Amino acid sequence: MIYSKISGTGSYLPEKTLTNHDLEAMVDTNHDWIMARTGIAERHIAAEDEFTCDLAEKASRLAIEDAGVTASDIDLIIVATTTADQVFPSTACLLQERLGISGPPAFDVQAVCAGFMFALDVADKFIRTGTARCALVVGAETFSRIIDWSDRRTCILFGDGGGAVVLQANDAPGVYSTHLHSDGRHKDLLCVPSGVSRNYEAVKAGTAFTTMEGGEVFKWAVKAMSDLVEETLKANDMHKDDLDWLIPHQANVRIINAVGRRVGFDPDKVIATVGHHGNTSAASVPLALDESIRNGTIKSGQLILLEGFGGGFTWGSALVRV
Ligand code: ACO
């Protein structure tokens, strides 16, 4: 039996930070309100000449180094992003060229904030079926480009960033299971209601921005990510006490805490890094994973439940041993 296993992680946050006090000068808000409602103190914003692929490349190089492989070992590249550099080629192809790799498949997946979970699921299946042996799986976003910085209901939440893992074939898991869901009936609750084919005028006018029914998204995110914990544990005949860590999508500390409470999880075992980078969409889970491994919070051999939730709605989880 072939399994996949994360053998290296990397992440990158752009240099420029935007604090809550900076936001006070831009919209009618204040640090205390943002901290109380979201737990986010600052977010990172890509420079004008910095693009999603730049963030993906920096995170990927660190993951490749950490895994002790070389770019030539990589036989699959998947980038999860909602904010691709260009309409096409995919950001994965742009990344492939940067890394000096040619030949193996490279493609993007788009599942917004759950994107990394979808990408990890696909890469795991490539490896389990013997189609690939060493995959680079990335979540990277310049979400700041699709935010209306005069809308206080959304601009306080998001930031830019990239996270990556190298996933390799292994005799033992690694990835125990992955679980994906989508429900397009909720397409209007969290979206950018314009694009290349529809309402292109907004794109041309530079007003293709994220809209959100915050309260509804909050409720759905908590329910979906709580249900995912139960589903994932049940599928593996495990109990929550078997887990060392839960890494929910890093959207908002209140959502993260609510998920932990609902599933009866020890708060000390729930990872929250969102406070210093905001919601980085598809980058959020690999960012939190990489930071927690590098700062020694997560140790080799531990069992972690990763989960994402995003526009669509889309949601997914993975149970992994690192
Ligand atoms: N600063 C100050 N006041 C604000 C701000 C702000 N930035 N934004 C809204 N308010 C005001 C509102 O206008 C409202 O005022 P009113 O009562 O006079 O009308 C009041 O604060 C309460 O507004 P609510 O929208 O009810 O505030 P809520 O407690 O729901 O918090 C928030 C809003 C933080 C957006 C919350 O709904 C939330 O976290 N939702 C989840 C959204 C999320 O995380 N989305 C990320 C993308 S999805 C994902 O990744 C899971």
CSV table of C-alpha atoms and ligand atoms in Angstrom, one decimal:
chain,number,residue,atom,x,y,z
A,1,MET,CA,0.0,0.0,0.0
A,2,ILE,CA,1.3,3.5,-0.9
A,3,TYR,CA,0.5,6.4,1.3
A,4,SER,CA,1.5,10.1,1.1
A,5,LYS,CA,3.3,11.9,3.8
A,6,ILE,CA,4.3,15.6,4.3
A,7,SER,CA,8.1,15.6,4.3
A,8,GLY,CA,8.6,19.4,4.3
A,9,THR,CA,6.8,22.7,4.9
A,10,GLY,CA,7.4,26.3,4.1
A,11,SER,CA,5.6,29.6,4.3
A,12,TYR,CA,6.0,33.3,3.4
A,13,LEU,CA,4.4,36.5,4.4
A,14,PRO,CA,5.0,39.8,2.6
A,15,GLU,CA,7.2,42.3,4.3
A,16,LYS,CA,4.6,45.1,4.6
A,17,THR,CA,2.2,44.8,7.6
A,18,LEU,CA,-1.1,46.6,8.1
A,19,THR,CA,-2.1,46.9,11.7
A,20,ASN,CA,-5.5,47.7,13.1
A,21,HIS,CA,-4.3,51.1,13.9
A,22,ASP,CA,-3.4,51.6,10.3
A,23,LEU,CA,-6.9,50.5,9.4
A,24,GLU,CA,-8.3,53.1,11.8
A,25,ALA,CA,-7.0,55.8,9.4
A,26,MET,CA,-8.7,54.1,6.4
A,27,VAL,CA,-12.2,53.2,7.7
A,28,ASP,CA,-14.5,53.8,10.7
A,29,THR,CA,-13.2,51.1,12.9
A,30,ASN,CA,-10.9,50.6,15.9
A,31,HIS,CA,-8.3,48.1,17.2
A,32,ASP,CA,-10.5,47.0,20.2
A,33,TRP,CA,-13.5,46.2,18.0
A,34,ILE,CA,-11.4,44.2,15.5
A,35,MET,CA,-9.6,42.3,18.3
A,36,ALA,CA,-12.9,41.5,20.1
A,37,ARG,CA,-14.7,40.3,16.9
A,38,THR,CA,-11.8,38.6,15.0
A,39,GLY,CA,-8.7,38.3,17.2
A,40,ILE,CA,-6.7,39.8,14.2
A,41,ALA,CA,-4.0,42.3,15.1
A,42,GLU,CA,-2.3,42.7,11.8
A,43,ARG,CA,-2.1,41.3,8.3
A,44,HIS,CA,0.6,41.3,5.6
A,45,ILE,CA,0.1,43.0,2.2
A,46,ALA,CA,2.0,42.2,-1.0
A,47,ALA,CA,4.0,45.0,-2.5
A,48,GLU,CA,2.6,46.4,-5.8
A,49,ASP,CA,5.1,44.5,-7.8
A,50,GLU,CA,4.7,41.3,-5.8
A,51,PHE,CA,2.3,38.6,-7.1
A,52,THR,CA,0.8,35.4,-5.9
A,53,CYS,CA,3.4,33.3,-7.7
A,54,ASP,CA,6.2,35.3,-5.8
A,55,LEU,CA,4.6,34.2,-2.5
A,56,ALA,CA,4.1,30.7,-3.7
A,57,GLU,CA,7.7,30.5,-4.9
A,58,LYS,CA,9.2,31.7,-1.6
A,59,ALA,CA,7.1,29.2,0.4
A,60,SER,CA,7.8,26.4,-2.0
A,61,ARG,CA,11.6,26.9,-1.9
A,62,LEU,CA,11.5,26.6,1.9
A,63,ALA,CA,9.3,23.5,1.8
A,64,ILE,CA,11.6,21.9,-0.8
A,65,GLU,CA,14.7,22.6,1.3
A,66,ASP,CA,12.9,21.3,4.5
A,67,ALA,CA,12.0,18.1,2.7
A,68,GLY,CA,15.6,17.6,1.6
A,69,VAL,CA,14.6,17.1,-2.0
A,70,THR,CA,15.5,19.0,-5.1
A,71,ALA,CA,13.2,20.6,-7.6
A,72,SER,CA,14.0,17.8,-10.1
A,73,ASP,CA,12.4,15.3,-7.7
A,74,ILE,CA,9.0,17.0,-7.9
A,75,ASP,CA,6.6,15.2,-10.3
A,76,LEU,CA,3.4,17.1,-9.5
A,77,ILE,CA,2.6,20.7,-8.7
A,78,ILE,CA,-0.8,21.9,-7.4
A,79,VAL,CA,-1.4,25.5,-6.4
A,80,ALA,CA,-4.6,26.4,-4.6
A,81,THR,CA,-5.4,30.1,-5.2
A,82,THR,CA,-8.3,32.4,-5.9
A,83,THR,CA,-6.0,35.2,-6.9
A,84,ALA,CA,-4.0,33.8,-9.7
A,85,ASP,CA,-1.3,36.0,-11.3
A,86,GLN,CA,-2.9,35.8,-14.7
A,87,VAL,CA,-6.1,34.4,-16.3
A,88,PHE,CA,-3.8,31.8,-17.8
A,89,PRO,CA,-1.3,30.1,-17.7
A,90,SER,CA,-2.1,28.8,-14.2
A,91,THR,CA,0.0,30.0,-11.3
A,92,ALA,CA,1.2,26.4,-10.9
A,93,CYS,CA,2.7,26.6,-14.4
A,94,LEU,CA,4.3,29.9,-13.6
A,95,LEU,CA,5.7,28.4,-10.4
A,96,GLN,CA,7.0,25.4,-12.3
A,97,GLU,CA,9.0,27.6,-14.6
A,98,ARG,CA,10.4,29.5,-11.7
A,99,LEU,CA,11.6,26.3,-10.1
A,100,GLY,CA,13.2,25.1,-13.3
A,101,ILE,CA,10.9,22.1,-13.6
A,102,SER,CA,9.5,21.0,-16.9
A,103,GLY,CA,7.3,18.0,-17.8
A,104,PRO,CA,5.3,16.9,-14.8
A,105,PRO,CA,1.7,18.1,-14.5
A,106,ALA,CA,1.1,21.5,-12.8
A,107,PHE,CA,-2.3,23.0,-12.3
A,108,ASP,CA,-4.3,25.3,-10.0
A,109,VAL,CA,-7.3,24.4,-7.9
A,110,GLN,CA,-9.9,27.0,-6.9
A,111,ALA,CA,-11.9,26.4,-3.7
A,112,VAL,CA,-11.2,29.7,-2.1
A,113,CYS,CA,-10.3,29.3,1.6
A,114,ALA,CA,-10.7,25.5,1.5
A,115,GLY,CA,-8.4,25.4,-1.6
A,116,PHE,CA,-5.4,23.9,0.2
A,117,MET,CA,-7.5,21.0,1.5
A,118,PHE,CA,-8.7,20.3,-2.1
A,119,ALA,CA,-5.2,20.5,-3.4
A,120,LEU,CA,-3.9,18.2,-0.7
A,121,ASP,CA,-6.7,15.7,-1.4
A,122,VAL,CA,-5.9,15.6,-5.1
A,123,ALA,CA,-2.1,15.2,-4.5
A,124,ASP,CA,-2.7,12.4,-2.0
A,125,LYS,CA,-4.8,10.5,-4.6
A,126,PHE,CA,-2.0,11.0,-7.2
A,127,ILE,CA,0.5,9.5,-4.8
A,128,ARG,CA,-1.8,6.7,-3.5
A,129,THR,CA,-2.4,5.6,-7.1
A,130,GLY,CA,1.3,5.6,-7.9
A,131,THR,CA,0.9,8.5,-10.5
A,132,ALA,CA,3.2,10.8,-8.6
A,133,ARG,CA,5.8,10.2,-5.9
A,134,CYS,CA,6.8,13.7,-4.8
A,135,ALA,CA,4.2,16.5,-5.0
A,136,LEU,CA,4.5,20.2,-4.3
A,137,VAL,CA,1.2,21.4,-2.8
A,138,VAL,CA,0.8,25.2,-2.3
A,139,GLY,CA,-1.8,27.6,-1.1
A,140,ALA,CA,-1.0,31.2,-2.0
A,141,GLU,CA,-3.0,34.4,-2.2
A,142,THR,CA,-2.8,38.1,-2.8
A,143,PHE,CA,-6.3,38.5,-1.4
A,144,SER,CA,-5.7,42.2,-0.8
A,145,ARG,CA,-6.3,42.7,-4.5
A,146,ILE,CA,-9.9,41.6,-4.2
A,147,ILE,CA,-10.7,43.6,-1.1
A,148,ASP,CA,-12.5,46.9,-1.0
A,149,TRP,CA,-10.3,48.8,1.4
A,150,SER,CA,-13.1,51.3,2.1
A,151,ASP,CA,-15.5,48.5,3.3
A,152,ARG,CA,-14.9,48.0,7.1
A,153,ARG,CA,-17.0,44.8,7.1
A,154,THR,CA,-14.5,42.9,5.0
A,155,CYS,CA,-11.1,44.8,4.9
A,156,ILE,CA,-10.3,44.0,8.5
A,157,LEU,CA,-10.3,40.3,7.9
A,158,PHE,CA,-7.9,39.4,5.0
A,159,GLY,CA,-4.2,39.4,4.3
A,160,ASP,CA,-1.7,38.0,1.8
A,161,GLY,CA,0.5,35.0,2.2
A,162,GLY,CA,1.8,31.6,0.9
A,163,GLY,CA,2.2,28.2,2.4
A,164,ALA,CA,3.6,25.0,0.9
A,165,VAL,CA,4.2,21.3,1.6
A,166,VAL,CA,6.1,18.6,-0.1
A,167,LEU,CA,4.1,15.4,-0.1
A,168,GLN,CA,6.0,12.2,-0.8
A,169,ALA,CA,5.2,8.5,-1.2
A,170,ASN,CA,5.6,6.6,2.0
A,171,ASP,CA,5.0,3.1,3.4
A,172,ALA,CA,2.9,4.4,6.3
A,173,PRO,CA,0.5,7.3,6.6
A,174,GLY,CA,1.2,10.3,6.4
A,175,VAL,CA,-2.2,11.3,5.2
A,176,TYR,CA,-4.8,9.0,6.8
A,177,SER,CA,-7.8,10.4,5.0
A,178,THR,CA,-9.2,13.5,3.3
A,179,HIS,CA,-12.8,14.7,3.2
A,180,LEU,CA,-14.2,17.3,0.8
A,181,HIS,CA,-17.6,19.0,0.5
A,182,SER,CA,-19.2,21.8,-1.6
A,183,ASP,CA,-22.6,23.4,-1.6
A,184,GLY,CA,-23.1,26.0,-4.4
A,185,ARG,CA,-26.5,27.0,-3.0
A,186,HIS,CA,-24.6,29.4,-0.8
A,187,LYS,CA,-22.7,31.0,-3.7
A,188,ASP,CA,-23.9,34.5,-2.8
A,189,LEU,CA,-23.0,34.6,0.9
A,190,LEU,CA,-19.3,35.0,0.2
A,191,CYS,CA,-18.1,35.9,-3.3
A,192,VAL,CA,-16.6,38.3,-5.8
A,193,PRO,CA,-19.6,38.7,-8.0
A,194,SER,CA,-17.6,39.5,-11.2
A,195,GLY,CA,-14.9,38.0,-13.3
A,196,VAL,CA,-13.7,37.6,-16.9
A,197,SER,CA,-16.9,36.2,-18.3
A,198,ARG,CA,-19.5,37.8,-16.1
A,199,ASN,CA,-19.7,41.5,-15.0
A,200,TYR,CA,-16.3,42.2,-16.5
A,201,GLU,CA,-17.1,45.9,-16.2
A,202,ALA,CA,-16.3,45.7,-12.5
A,203,VAL,CA,-12.9,44.1,-13.3
A,204,LYS,CA,-12.1,46.9,-15.7
A,205,ALA,CA,-13.3,49.5,-13.2
A,206,GLY,CA,-11.1,47.9,-10.5
A,207,THR,CA,-14.1,47.2,-8.3
A,208,ALA,CA,-14.1,43.4,-8.4
A,209,PHE,CA,-14.2,43.0,-4.6
A,210,THR,CA,-15.2,40.4,-2.0
A,211,THR,CA,-18.7,40.7,-0.6
A,212,MET,CA,-19.8,38.7,2.5
A,213,GLU,CA,-22.8,38.1,4.8
A,214,GLY,CA,-20.5,37.9,7.8
A,215,GLY,CA,-23.0,36.5,10.3
A,216,GLU,CA,-24.2,33.7,8.0
A,217,VAL,CA,-20.6,32.8,7.0
A,218,PHE,CA,-19.7,32.6,10.6
A,219,LYS,CA,-22.5,30.2,11.4
A,220,TRP,CA,-21.8,27.9,8.4
A,221,ALA,CA,-18.1,27.9,9.0
A,222,VAL,CA,-18.5,26.8,12.6
A,223,LYS,CA,-21.0,24.1,11.7
A,224,ALA,CA,-19.1,22.8,8.7
A,225,MET,CA,-15.7,22.6,10.4
A,226,SER,CA,-17.2,21.0,13.6
A,227,ASP,CA,-18.9,18.4,11.5
A,228,LEU,CA,-15.7,17.7,9.6
A,229,VAL,CA,-13.9,16.9,12.9
A,230,GLU,CA,-16.6,14.2,13.7
A,231,GLU,CA,-16.5,12.9,10.1
A,232,THR,CA,-12.8,12.6,9.9
A,233,LEU,CA,-12.4,10.9,13.3
A,234,LYS,CA,-15.2,8.5,12.5
A,235,ALA,CA,-13.7,7.6,9.2
A,236,ASN,CA,-10.5,6.6,11.0
A,237,ASP,CA,-12.1,5.0,14.0
A,238,MET,CA,-10.4,7.5,16.2
A,239,HIS,CA,-11.4,9.7,19.2
A,240,LYS,CA,-10.6,13.4,19.6
A,241,ASP,CA,-8.1,12.5,22.4
A,242,ASP,CA,-6.1,10.7,19.7
A,243,LEU,CA,-5.3,14.0,18.1
A,244,ASP,CA,-2.4,16.1,19.1
A,245,TRP,CA,-3.5,19.3,17.2
A,246,LEU,CA,-6.5,20.8,15.4
A,247,ILE,CA,-5.7,23.4,12.7
A,248,PRO,CA,-8.9,24.9,11.5
A,249,HIS,CA,-9.0,27.5,8.7
A,250,GLN,CA,-7.4,30.6,10.0
A,251,ALA,CA,-10.3,33.1,9.4
A,252,ASN,CA,-11.1,34.5,12.7
A,253,VAL,CA,-10.2,33.6,16.3
A,254,ARG,CA,-13.9,33.5,17.3
A,255,ILE,CA,-14.6,30.9,14.5
A,256,ILE,CA,-11.6,28.9,15.6
A,257,ASN,CA,-12.6,29.0,19.3
A,258,ALA,CA,-16.3,28.2,18.5
A,259,VAL,CA,-15.2,25.1,16.5
A,260,GLY,CA,-13.0,24.0,19.4
A,261,ARG,CA,-15.8,24.4,21.9
A,262,ARG,CA,-18.4,22.7,19.8
A,263,VAL,CA,-16.3,19.6,19.3
A,264,GLY,CA,-15.2,19.6,23.0
A,265,PHE,CA,-11.5,20.1,22.1
A,266,ASP,CA,-8.9,21.2,24.6
A,267,PRO,CA,-8.3,24.9,23.6
A,268,ASP,CA,-4.6,24.4,24.1
A,269,LYS,CA,-4.6,21.9,21.3
A,270,VAL,CA,-6.2,24.2,18.7
A,271,ILE,CA,-3.7,26.2,16.6
A,272,ALA,CA,-4.5,29.9,15.9
A,273,THR,CA,-2.0,31.9,14.0
A,274,VAL,CA,-4.6,34.2,12.4
A,275,GLY,CA,-3.9,37.0,14.8
A,276,HIS,CA,-0.7,38.1,13.1
A,277,HIS,CA,-1.6,37.4,9.4
A,278,GLY,CA,-5.4,37.6,9.1
A,279,ASN,CA,-7.3,35.4,6.7
A,280,THR,CA,-5.0,34.4,3.9
A,281,SER,CA,-7.6,32.1,2.3
A,282,ALA,CA,-5.9,29.1,0.6
A,283,ALA,CA,-2.6,29.9,2.3
A,284,SER,CA,-4.1,29.8,5.8
A,285,VAL,CA,-3.7,26.1,6.7
A,286,PRO,CA,-0.2,25.5,5.3
A,287,LEU,CA,0.9,28.7,6.9
A,288,ALA,CA,-0.3,27.7,10.3
A,289,LEU,CA,1.1,24.3,9.9
A,290,ASP,CA,4.6,25.5,8.8
A,291,GLU,CA,4.7,28.1,11.6
A,292,SER,CA,3.7,25.6,14.2
A,293,ILE,CA,6.3,23.1,13.1
A,294,ARG,CA,9.1,25.6,12.8
A,295,ASN,CA,8.4,27.2,16.2
A,296,GLY,CA,8.4,23.7,17.8
A,297,THR,CA,4.7,23.6,18.7
A,298,ILE,CA,4.0,20.7,16.4
A,299,LYS,CA,6.6,17.9,16.8
A,300,SER,CA,7.6,15.1,14.4
A,301,GLY,CA,5.2,12.1,14.7
A,302,GLN,CA,2.2,14.0,16.0
A,303,LEU,CA,-1.3,13.6,14.6
A,304,ILE,CA,-3.1,16.7,13.2
A,305,LEU,CA,-6.5,17.4,11.8
A,306,LEU,CA,-6.3,20.1,9.2
A,307,GLU,CA,-9.5,21.8,7.9
A,308,GLY,CA,-10.6,24.6,5.6
A,309,PHE,CA,-13.8,26.4,4.8
A,310,GLY,CA,-14.4,28.9,2.1
A,311,GLY,CA,-16.7,30.6,-0.5
A,312,GLY,CA,-18.9,28.3,-2.5
A,313,PHE,CA,-19.3,27.0,0.1
A,314,THR,CA,-16.4,24.6,0.1
A,315,TRP,CA,-15.0,22.7,3.0
A,316,GLY,CA,-12.6,19.9,3.6
A,317,SER,CA,-10.3,18.2,6.1
A,318,ALA,CA,-7.3,15.9,6.3
A,319,LEU,CA,-5.9,13.8,9.1
A,320,VAL,CA,-2.1,13.7,8.9
A,321,ARG,CA,0.8,12.5,10.9
A,322,VAL,CA,3.9,14.7,10.3
B,1,ACO,N1,-15.4,48.2,12.9
B,1,ACO,C1,-16.4,48.7,13.7
B,1,ACO,N2,-17.7,48.4,13.6
B,1,ACO,C2,-18.0,47.5,12.6
B,1,ACO,C3,-17.1,47.0,11.7
B,1,ACO,C4,-15.7,47.4,11.9
B,1,ACO,N3,-14.7,46.9,11.1
B,1,ACO,N4,-17.7,46.2,10.9
B,1,ACO,C5,-19.0,46.2,11.2
B,1,ACO,N5,-19.2,47.0,12.2
B,1,ACO,C6,-20.4,47.3,12.9
B,1,ACO,C7,-21.6,47.0,12.0
B,1,ACO,O1,-21.9,48.1,11.2
B,1,ACO,C8,-22.7,46.8,13.1
B,1,ACO,O2,-23.1,48.1,13.5
B,1,ACO,P1,-24.7,48.4,13.8
B,1,ACO,O3,-25.1,47.4,14.9
B,1,ACO,O4,-24.7,49.8,14.2
B,1,ACO,O5,-25.4,48.0,12.5
B,1,ACO,C9,-22.0,46.2,14.3
B,1,ACO,O6,-20.6,46.5,14.1
B,1,ACO,C10,-22.2,44.7,14.3
B,1,ACO,O7,-22.0,44.2,13.0
B,1,ACO,P2,-22.0,42.6,12.7
B,1,ACO,O8,-21.8,42.4,11.3
B,1,ACO,O9,-23.3,42.1,13.4
B,1,ACO,O10,-20.8,42.1,13.5
B,1,ACO,P3,-20.4,40.7,13.9
B,1,ACO,O11,-20.3,40.5,15.3
B,1,ACO,O12,-21.1,39.7,13.1
B,1,ACO,O13,-18.9,40.7,13.4
B,1,ACO,C11,-17.6,39.8,11.5
B,1,ACO,C12,-18.6,40.9,12.0
B,1,ACO,C13,-16.3,40.0,12.3
B,1,ACO,C14,-17.4,40.0,10.0
B,1,ACO,C15,-18.2,38.4,11.8
B,1,ACO,O14,-19.5,38.4,11.2
B,1,ACO,C16,-17.4,37.3,11.2
B,1,ACO,O15,-16.3,37.1,11.7
B,1,ACO,N6,-17.9,36.6,10.2
B,1,ACO,C17,-17.2,35.6,9.6
B,1,ACO,C18,-16.6,36.1,8.4
B,1,ACO,C19,-15.3,35.6,8.1
B,1,ACO,O16,-14.5,35.2,8.9
B,1,ACO,N7,-15.1,35.6,6.8
B,1,ACO,C20,-13.9,35.2,6.3
B,1,ACO,C21,-14.1,34.5,5.0
B,1,ACO,S1,-14.9,33.1,5.1
B,1,ACO,C22,-13.9,32.1,5.8
B,1,ACO,O17,-12.8,32.2,5.5
B,1,ACO,C23,-14.5,31.2,6.7
